[in-house]
Amino acid sequence: MLRNNFNVNESCENGETALMVASAGGYVDVVNALLSHGANIKEHNVIGHTPLMKAACAGHVEVAKVLLERGAEINTRSNEYNENALSVASYKGHIDMVRFLLQAGADHLNFALSAASTGGQVEVAQLLLDSGAQVNSSTYPLPSPLECSINNSNVEVTTLLIQAGGNINGAITNGNTYLMMAAGKGDVRMVNLLLESDADVDAKMENGDTALMIACQKGHTVAASVLLSYGANLEHKTKDNRTPLMEASRAGHLTTVNLLIEKGARK
């Protein structure tokens, strides 16, 4: 087809071209042939992914080398999630690709660290930190690495980020903390990790809610028990006089209500 005036840059409905498909598949010879016949190395599909991003997402280092040698732009961002080749490789955990892209001059390391944290990629996160990524950064549209790892219940990545200096008591929105996020999910392993790392057990949201209040609202009895074992205030009252026992009762969480009463809750 390449010898019969076939349009090498023809795209399908989602904007994928032959070069993108070959790059995603790791077909180095096909990639070279398409480029030799005029394939557009900088083309984007409908979500803004380039051939290089497709290769990076699939971990095909040899294809990425060819594309960069032939003029691909290493730091181009997508139009949907603001991704680049480094961040998609980081999310997928392709550490050889991440290492190659860093050596080739990829930037936006902070965004890539959040992507790796979302994907639970411990080795990649460590490499990015060693390469200069900032542990307490946040880059639109992804939140901070800690928020990404905690939201996705990635205990190993969260441990790494805390060891690297992650601020576990930083507020997210409206005074919401990482501990509150974990408590609201009933993520007992994460709650334990954060408390062991000196998270503020009685930190308050703007509305007065604490991690214990949130766990009780959701009926996460085990998480509530862990919080109480670390000294959470059983009799905490919000500005409108709500208590953990009231919240558990209002939501009909009998097991949680029984726990609170056993621990001495009176109101």
Short mmCIF file of C-alpha atoms in Angstrom, two decimals:
data_model
loop_
_atom_site.label_atom_id
_atom_site.label_comp_id
_atom_site.label_asym_id
_atom_site.label_seq_id
_atom_site.Cartn_x
_atom_site.Cartn_y
_atom_site.Cartn_z
CA MET A 1 0.00 0.00 0.00
CA LEU A 2 2.88 2.37 0.74
CA ARG A 3 4.03 1.99 -2.88
CA ASN A 4 0.59 2.70 -4.33
CA ASN A 5 0.08 6.27 -3.12
CA PHE A 6 -1.78 5.16 0.00
CA ASN A 7 -2.38 8.06 2.41
CA VAL A 8 0.04 7.12 5.17
CA ASN A 9 -1.55 9.65 7.53
CA GLU A 10 -5.13 8.40 7.16
CA SER A 11 -6.81 8.24 10.55
CA CYS A 12 -9.78 6.35 11.95
CA GLU A 13 -12.63 7.81 13.98
CA ASN A 14 -10.60 8.17 17.18
CA GLY A 15 -7.76 9.86 15.34
CA GLU A 16 -5.42 6.87 15.37
CA THR A 17 -3.00 6.65 12.47
CA ALA A 18 -0.99 3.69 11.20
CA LEU A 19 2.09 5.14 12.89
CA MET A 20 0.31 5.29 16.24
CA VAL A 21 -0.87 1.70 15.93
CA ALA A 22 2.59 0.47 14.95
CA SER A 23 4.17 2.44 17.79
CA ALA A 24 1.75 0.97 20.32
CA GLY A 25 2.50 -2.50 18.99
CA GLY A 26 6.26 -2.12 19.21
CA TYR A 27 6.85 -2.76 15.51
CA VAL A 28 10.13 -0.94 14.91
CA ASP A 29 10.48 -1.93 11.24
CA VAL A 30 6.94 -0.83 10.46
CA VAL A 31 7.49 2.46 12.28
CA ASN A 32 10.63 3.09 10.23
CA ALA A 33 8.83 2.24 6.99
CA LEU A 34 5.92 4.55 7.76
CA LEU A 35 8.24 7.41 8.68
CA SER A 36 10.22 6.89 5.48
CA HIS A 37 6.99 7.36 3.54
CA GLY A 38 6.01 10.59 5.25
CA ALA A 39 4.05 9.53 8.33
CA ASN A 40 3.41 12.53 10.58
CA ILE A 41 5.42 11.90 13.72
CA LYS A 42 3.72 14.78 15.56
CA GLU A 43 0.11 13.78 14.83
CA HIS A 44 -2.31 13.61 17.77
CA ASN A 45 -5.34 11.37 18.16
CA VAL A 46 -8.60 12.76 19.53
CA ILE A 47 -7.37 12.72 23.15
CA GLY A 48 -4.04 14.24 22.21
CA HIS A 49 -1.81 11.17 22.26
CA THR A 50 1.12 11.11 19.85
CA PRO A 51 3.00 8.10 18.43
CA LEU A 52 5.63 8.62 21.14
CA MET A 53 2.99 8.54 23.87
CA LYS A 54 1.57 5.34 22.39
CA ALA A 55 5.02 3.73 22.48
CA ALA A 56 5.65 5.00 26.01
CA CYS A 57 2.31 3.72 27.27
CA ALA A 58 3.15 0.23 25.99
CA GLY A 59 6.78 0.31 27.16
CA HIS A 60 8.40 -0.02 23.74
CA VAL A 61 11.77 1.63 24.31
CA GLU A 62 13.22 0.80 20.88
CA VAL A 63 10.26 2.43 19.14
CA ALA A 64 10.61 5.49 21.38
CA LYS A 65 14.29 5.74 20.42
CA VAL A 66 13.41 5.71 16.72
CA LEU A 67 10.68 8.31 17.15
CA LEU A 68 12.93 10.68 19.09
CA GLU A 69 15.75 10.23 16.58
CA ARG A 70 13.29 11.11 13.81
CA GLY A 71 12.07 14.30 15.47
CA ALA A 72 9.31 13.42 17.93
CA GLU A 73 8.80 16.03 20.66
CA ILE A 74 9.42 14.40 24.02
CA ASN A 75 7.37 16.76 26.22
CA THR A 76 4.21 17.21 24.14
CA ARG A 77 1.11 17.13 26.39
CA SER A 78 -2.26 15.55 25.61
CA ASN A 79 -5.41 17.68 25.50
CA GLU A 80 -7.54 15.48 27.76
CA TYR A 81 -5.47 14.73 30.87
CA ASN A 82 -2.40 16.88 30.19
CA GLU A 83 -0.29 13.73 29.93
CA ASN A 84 3.05 13.35 28.22
CA ALA A 85 5.18 10.35 27.33
CA LEU A 86 6.84 10.32 30.75
CA SER A 87 3.58 10.39 32.71
CA VAL A 88 1.88 7.61 30.73
CA ALA A 89 4.96 5.41 31.09
CA SER A 90 5.08 6.22 34.81
CA TYR A 91 1.42 5.34 35.35
CA LYS A 92 1.91 2.00 33.60
CA GLY A 93 5.09 1.21 35.54
CA HIS A 94 7.40 0.86 32.54
CA ILE A 95 10.57 1.67 34.45
CA ASP A 96 12.97 1.10 31.54
CA MET A 97 10.93 3.52 29.45
CA VAL A 98 10.83 6.05 32.28
CA ARG A 99 14.59 5.80 32.73
CA PHE A 100 15.13 6.22 28.97
CA LEU A 101 12.83 9.24 28.73
CA LEU A 102 14.50 10.92 31.70
CA GLN A 103 17.89 10.42 30.10
CA ALA A 104 16.50 11.83 26.86
CA GLY A 105 15.38 15.04 28.56
CA ALA A 106 11.77 14.47 29.59
CA ASP A 107 10.43 16.97 32.10
CA HIS A 108 7.19 17.46 34.10
CA LEU A 109 8.54 15.04 36.73
CA ASN A 110 6.06 16.17 39.38
CA PHE A 111 3.11 15.28 37.17
CA ALA A 112 4.75 11.93 36.41
CA LEU A 113 5.16 11.25 40.14
CA SER A 114 1.44 11.77 40.68
CA ALA A 115 0.76 9.44 37.74
CA ALA A 116 3.06 6.77 39.18
CA SER A 117 1.40 7.19 42.58
CA THR A 118 -2.03 6.74 41.02
CA GLY A 119 -0.88 3.56 39.33
CA GLY A 120 0.80 2.14 42.44
CA GLN A 121 4.21 2.05 40.78
CA VAL A 122 6.72 2.01 43.63
CA GLU A 123 9.91 1.56 41.60
CA VAL A 124 8.97 4.30 39.17
CA ALA A 125 8.02 6.65 42.00
CA GLN A 126 11.41 6.05 43.63
CA LEU A 127 13.21 6.72 40.35
CA LEU A 128 11.30 9.96 39.83
CA LEU A 129 12.04 11.11 43.38
CA ASP A 130 15.71 10.30 42.87
CA SER A 131 15.58 12.33 39.65
CA GLY A 132 14.20 15.44 41.33
CA ALA A 133 10.42 15.09 41.51
CA GLN A 134 8.93 17.00 44.46
CA VAL A 135 6.97 14.82 46.86
CA ASN A 136 4.52 17.54 47.96
CA SER A 137 3.80 18.95 44.53
CA SER A 138 0.51 18.89 42.65
CA THR A 139 0.11 19.47 38.95
CA TYR A 140 -3.25 19.94 37.23
CA PRO A 141 -5.31 17.88 36.66
CA LEU A 142 -3.75 15.38 39.06
CA PRO A 143 -3.61 16.13 42.80
CA SER A 144 -0.55 15.57 44.98
CA PRO A 145 1.26 12.23 44.87
CA LEU A 146 0.04 11.41 48.39
CA GLU A 147 -3.57 12.12 47.51
CA CYS A 148 -3.22 9.95 44.41
CA SER A 149 -1.73 7.00 46.28
CA ILE A 150 -4.12 7.22 49.24
CA ASN A 151 -7.17 7.59 47.02
CA ASN A 152 -6.10 4.43 45.19
CA SER A 153 -5.24 2.51 48.40
CA ASN A 154 -1.58 2.13 47.44
CA VAL A 155 0.03 1.53 50.83
CA GLU A 156 3.49 0.78 49.45
CA VAL A 157 3.66 3.98 47.41
CA THR A 158 2.24 5.98 50.31
CA THR A 159 4.94 4.57 52.59
CA LEU A 160 7.62 5.62 50.10
CA LEU A 161 6.18 9.12 49.79
CA ILE A 162 5.99 9.57 53.56
CA GLN A 163 9.60 8.42 53.90
CA ALA A 164 10.52 10.97 51.22
CA GLY A 165 8.99 13.79 53.27
CA GLY A 166 5.35 13.76 52.19
CA ASN A 167 3.22 16.07 54.34
CA ILE A 168 0.56 13.73 55.71
CA ASN A 169 -1.23 16.52 57.56
CA GLY A 170 -1.65 18.75 54.54
CA ALA A 171 -5.25 19.80 53.86
CA ILE A 172 -6.81 18.80 50.56
CA THR A 173 -10.03 20.87 50.30
CA ASN A 174 -12.24 22.41 52.99
CA GLY A 175 -9.83 21.14 55.65
CA ASN A 176 -10.17 17.55 54.47
CA THR A 177 -7.01 15.56 55.30
CA TYR A 178 -5.46 12.38 53.96
CA LEU A 179 -6.50 10.55 57.14
CA MET A 180 -10.10 11.64 56.60
CA MET A 181 -9.92 10.39 53.02
CA ALA A 182 -8.68 6.98 54.16
CA ALA A 183 -11.23 6.81 57.00
CA GLY A 184 -14.05 7.68 54.61
CA LYS A 185 -13.03 4.78 52.38
CA GLY A 186 -12.77 2.40 55.31
CA ASP A 187 -9.19 1.71 54.25
CA VAL A 188 -7.89 0.24 57.50
CA ARG A 189 -4.33 -0.43 56.27
CA MET A 190 -4.01 3.17 55.12
CA VAL A 191 -5.54 4.54 58.32
CA ASN A 192 -3.02 2.52 60.33
CA LEU A 193 -0.11 3.70 58.19
CA LEU A 194 -1.06 7.36 58.48
CA LEU A 195 -1.59 7.18 62.22
CA GLU A 196 1.71 5.32 62.69
CA SER A 197 3.28 8.20 60.74
CA ASP A 198 1.85 10.78 63.17
CA ALA A 199 -1.17 11.98 61.23
CA ASP A 200 -3.31 14.33 63.34
CA VAL A 201 -6.10 12.03 64.52
CA ASP A 202 -8.43 14.88 65.53
CA ALA A 203 -7.83 17.33 62.68
CA LYS A 204 -11.08 19.10 61.76
CA MET A 205 -12.72 20.02 58.49
CA GLU A 206 -14.30 23.44 58.08
CA ASN A 207 -17.64 21.91 59.13
CA GLY A 208 -16.05 20.38 62.24
CA ASP A 209 -15.95 16.79 61.04
CA THR A 210 -12.99 14.64 62.10
CA ALA A 211 -11.74 11.36 60.66
CA LEU A 212 -13.74 9.53 63.35
CA MET A 213 -16.91 11.42 62.44
CA ILE A 214 -16.45 10.49 58.78
CA ALA A 215 -15.79 6.82 59.56
CA CYS A 216 -18.94 6.74 61.71
CA GLN A 217 -21.03 8.40 59.00
CA LYS A 218 -19.97 5.67 56.57
CA GLY A 219 -20.26 2.79 59.02
CA HIS A 220 -16.59 1.85 58.81
CA THR A 221 -16.44 0.25 62.24
CA VAL A 222 -12.93 -1.20 62.04
CA ALA A 223 -11.50 2.12 60.87
CA ALA A 224 -13.35 3.86 63.70
CA SER A 225 -11.89 1.38 66.18
CA VAL A 226 -8.36 2.05 64.91
CA LEU A 227 -8.90 5.80 65.20
CA LEU A 228 -10.14 5.41 68.77
CA SER A 229 -7.10 3.29 69.63
CA TYR A 230 -4.95 6.25 68.57
CA GLY A 231 -6.85 8.61 70.82
CA ALA A 232 -9.57 10.02 68.57
CA ASN A 233 -12.00 12.16 70.58
CA LEU A 234 -15.07 10.01 71.18
CA GLU A 235 -17.09 12.98 72.43
CA HIS A 236 -16.08 15.46 69.73
CA LYS A 237 -18.81 17.97 68.84
CA THR A 238 -19.09 19.99 65.67
CA LYS A 239 -20.32 23.58 65.65
CA ASP A 240 -23.85 22.28 65.17
CA ASN A 241 -23.36 19.80 68.05
CA ARG A 242 -23.08 16.61 65.99
CA THR A 243 -21.12 13.76 67.63
CA PRO A 244 -19.69 10.48 66.28
CA LEU A 245 -22.50 8.56 68.00
CA MET A 246 -25.15 10.81 66.45
CA GLU A 247 -23.62 10.36 62.99
CA ALA A 248 -23.52 6.57 63.26
CA SER A 249 -27.06 6.49 64.65
CA ARG A 250 -28.42 8.82 61.98
CA ALA A 251 -27.03 6.55 59.26
CA GLY A 252 -28.29 3.37 60.92
CA HIS A 253 -24.88 1.76 61.42
CA LEU A 254 -25.67 -0.53 64.36
CA THR A 255 -22.24 -2.16 64.62
CA THR A 256 -20.58 1.23 64.73
CA VAL A 257 -23.10 2.49 67.29
CA ASN A 258 -22.36 -0.52 69.49
CA LEU A 259 -18.62 0.11 69.24
CA LEU A 260 -19.00 3.73 70.29
CA ILE A 261 -21.22 2.84 73.23
CA GLU A 262 -18.77 0.12 74.32
CA LYS A 263 -16.01 2.73 74.24
CA GLY A 264 -18.03 5.04 76.47
CA ALA A 265 -19.89 7.38 74.14
CA ARG A 266 -22.75 9.11 75.94
CA LYS A 267 -24.31 11.34 73.31
#
